[in-house]
Amino acid sequence: MDLRSRLEAHLQQVVGDRNPYFASANHFFVQQYIQQEFSRWGHFTGHTFEHRGQQHTNWVLNLPGRDPRRPPILVGAHYDSVPGSPGADDNATGVAVLLELARAFAEQPGKSSLRLVAFDLEELGFVGSRHYAAALHQHGEPLGLMLSLEMLGYSCHQSHSQNYPPGLERIYPNQGNYIAQIGPWQSIPTMMRLWWGFRAAGLRSQWLPVVNQGKAVPDTRRSDHVPFWDLGYPAILVTDTAYLRNPHYHQPTDTLETLDLDFLTQVCQGLIYGLRRL
């Protein structure tokens, strides 16, 4: 199968209500699927934490890089969904790309080791990533970079299909057919390297540098990169901009049929190219 077909096959397994409290069977099934796929490429581990009296798990796959002296690059995507939504874009697309990054970098390692993490409970306020980032910080573990994959598969070529927080519409395009990167201004060189990767995959990309952990623009603080920002780790959000573009955000209509699989394939290929440059 080619990359597009593999991404679609992952989506067919993952799309569906994955809320841990209201759709626990499917939430469990998707974890089994992530474990199955991770196990094909290396030894995975579970990072467990407690929330509301229940045990939850972030699933972690470490892939070695060519230079063991470099701190790892962490790429994360959340696998839970809001109640009542099949969560195709949010965030089955992120999970599908995460699984294909596992394949790509197990078969051909990059310079840095890659740590792939499937987070739980993002929809309840980044609970899984908060626990994971806090554990890293507590143990003094360095990260070269954290990349948060959050909604990667919705595009629209119509004029004025892209919305923005006030003021940004004067700077960025009004067509929602690009992938966005949001990171601290210190990460501009990294965002430029990733931009080159997306360009090599034939995809338009825009990047937004922020200061002070993005607190002046709250819309930049809506995914699993936030706990890493708040603890001083370099982190970049990669996103199709969620509800600023996708009308199906958190709705029962966030289905596989609404996705642009060619766009998603370019995002995945661009990330592979870009991560190889880091």
Short mmCIF file of N, CA, C and O in Angstrom, two decimals, residues 154-156 158-165 169 172-180 239-246:
data_model
loop_
_atom_site.label_atom_id
_atom_site.label_comp_id
_atom_site.label_asym_id
_atom_site.label_seq_id
_atom_site.Cartn_x
_atom_site.Cartn_y
_atom_site.Cartn_z
N TYR A 154 -8.16 18.53 7.15
CA TYR A 154 -9.27 19.28 6.55
C TYR A 154 -8.71 20.46 5.78
O TYR A 154 -7.93 21.25 6.32
N SER A 155 -9.12 20.59 4.52
CA SER A 155 -8.70 21.75 3.73
C SER A 155 -9.87 22.24 2.90
O SER A 155 -10.81 21.49 2.62
N CYS A 156 -9.81 23.51 2.53
CA CYS A 156 -10.86 24.12 1.70
C CYS A 156 -10.21 25.19 0.84
O CYS A 156 -9.50 26.06 1.35
N GLN A 158 -11.85 27.37 -1.11
CA GLN A 158 -12.72 28.52 -1.36
C GLN A 158 -12.17 29.77 -0.66
O GLN A 158 -11.58 29.69 0.42
N SER A 159 -12.40 30.92 -1.26
CA SER A 159 -12.03 32.19 -0.63
C SER A 159 -12.80 32.35 0.68
O SER A 159 -13.96 31.95 0.77
N HIS A 160 -12.14 32.93 1.65
CA HIS A 160 -12.73 33.23 2.96
C HIS A 160 -13.18 31.96 3.70
O HIS A 160 -14.10 32.01 4.52
N SER A 161 -12.53 30.83 3.41
CA SER A 161 -12.81 29.60 4.15
C SER A 161 -11.94 29.48 5.40
O SER A 161 -12.11 28.55 6.18
N GLN A 162 -11.03 30.42 5.58
CA GLN A 162 -10.12 30.40 6.73
C GLN A 162 -10.40 31.60 7.63
O GLN A 162 -10.42 32.73 7.16
N ASN A 163 -10.62 31.33 8.92
CA ASN A 163 -10.82 32.39 9.90
C ASN A 163 -9.59 32.52 10.79
O ASN A 163 -8.74 31.63 10.83
N TYR A 164 -9.52 33.63 11.51
CA TYR A 164 -8.36 33.92 12.35
C TYR A 164 -8.78 34.65 13.62
O TYR A 164 -9.82 35.33 13.64
N PRO A 165 -7.95 34.56 14.66
CA PRO A 165 -8.10 35.50 15.76
C PRO A 165 -7.92 36.93 15.23
O PRO A 165 -7.21 37.14 14.24
N GLU A 169 -5.93 38.11 10.20
CA GLU A 169 -6.48 37.97 8.85
C GLU A 169 -5.80 38.90 7.85
O GLU A 169 -5.85 38.69 6.64
N TYR A 172 -2.34 36.64 6.92
CA TYR A 172 -2.36 35.26 6.42
C TYR A 172 -3.45 35.08 5.37
O TYR A 172 -4.40 35.85 5.30
N PRO A 173 -3.34 34.01 4.54
CA PRO A 173 -4.30 33.82 3.43
C PRO A 173 -5.71 33.50 3.91
O PRO A 173 -5.90 32.95 4.99
N ASN A 174 -6.70 33.83 3.06
CA ASN A 174 -8.09 33.57 3.45
C ASN A 174 -8.61 32.23 2.95
O ASN A 174 -9.76 31.88 3.18
N GLN A 175 -7.76 31.46 2.27
CA GLN A 175 -8.14 30.11 1.84
C GLN A 175 -7.57 29.10 2.83
O GLN A 175 -6.38 29.16 3.17
N GLY A 176 -8.39 28.17 3.27
CA GLY A 176 -7.96 27.18 4.26
C GLY A 176 -7.34 25.96 3.62
O GLY A 176 -7.82 24.83 3.82
N ASN A 177 -6.27 26.17 2.86
CA ASN A 177 -5.66 25.04 2.15
C ASN A 177 -4.16 24.94 2.43
O ASN A 177 -3.37 24.57 1.56
N TYR A 178 -3.77 25.26 3.66
CA TYR A 178 -2.37 25.14 4.06
C TYR A 178 -2.31 24.45 5.42
O TYR A 178 -3.32 24.34 6.12
N ILE A 179 -1.14 24.01 5.81
CA ILE A 179 -0.91 23.48 7.15
C ILE A 179 -0.21 24.56 7.97
O ILE A 179 0.65 25.27 7.44
N ALA A 180 -0.61 24.71 9.22
CA ALA A 180 -0.07 25.78 10.07
C ALA A 180 0.90 25.22 11.09
O ALA A 180 0.72 24.10 11.59
N THR A 239 -1.10 22.00 12.70
CA THR A 239 -2.56 21.91 12.70
C THR A 239 -3.16 22.47 11.41
O THR A 239 -2.57 23.35 10.76
N ASP A 240 -4.37 21.97 11.09
CA ASP A 240 -5.13 22.60 10.00
C ASP A 240 -5.96 23.77 10.54
O ASP A 240 -6.79 24.31 9.81
N THR A 241 -5.74 24.14 11.78
CA THR A 241 -6.33 25.29 12.50
C THR A 241 -7.70 24.99 13.11
O THR A 241 -8.37 25.90 13.60
N ALA A 242 -8.14 23.73 13.08
CA ALA A 242 -9.33 23.30 13.82
C ALA A 242 -10.57 24.13 13.46
O ALA A 242 -10.87 24.32 12.27
N TYR A 243 -11.29 24.63 14.45
CA TYR A 243 -12.58 25.30 14.22
C TYR A 243 -12.43 26.61 13.45
O TYR A 243 -13.43 27.16 12.97
N LEU A 244 -11.22 27.12 13.32
CA LEU A 244 -11.02 28.32 12.50
C LEU A 244 -11.17 28.01 11.00
O LEU A 244 -11.21 28.91 10.18
N ARG A 245 -11.25 26.71 10.68
CA ARG A 245 -11.44 26.28 9.28
C ARG A 245 -12.50 25.20 9.16
O ARG A 245 -13.30 25.25 8.24
N ASN A 246 -12.46 24.23 10.05
CA ASN A 246 -13.27 23.02 9.89
C ASN A 246 -14.63 23.20 10.58
O ASN A 246 -14.71 23.24 11.81
#
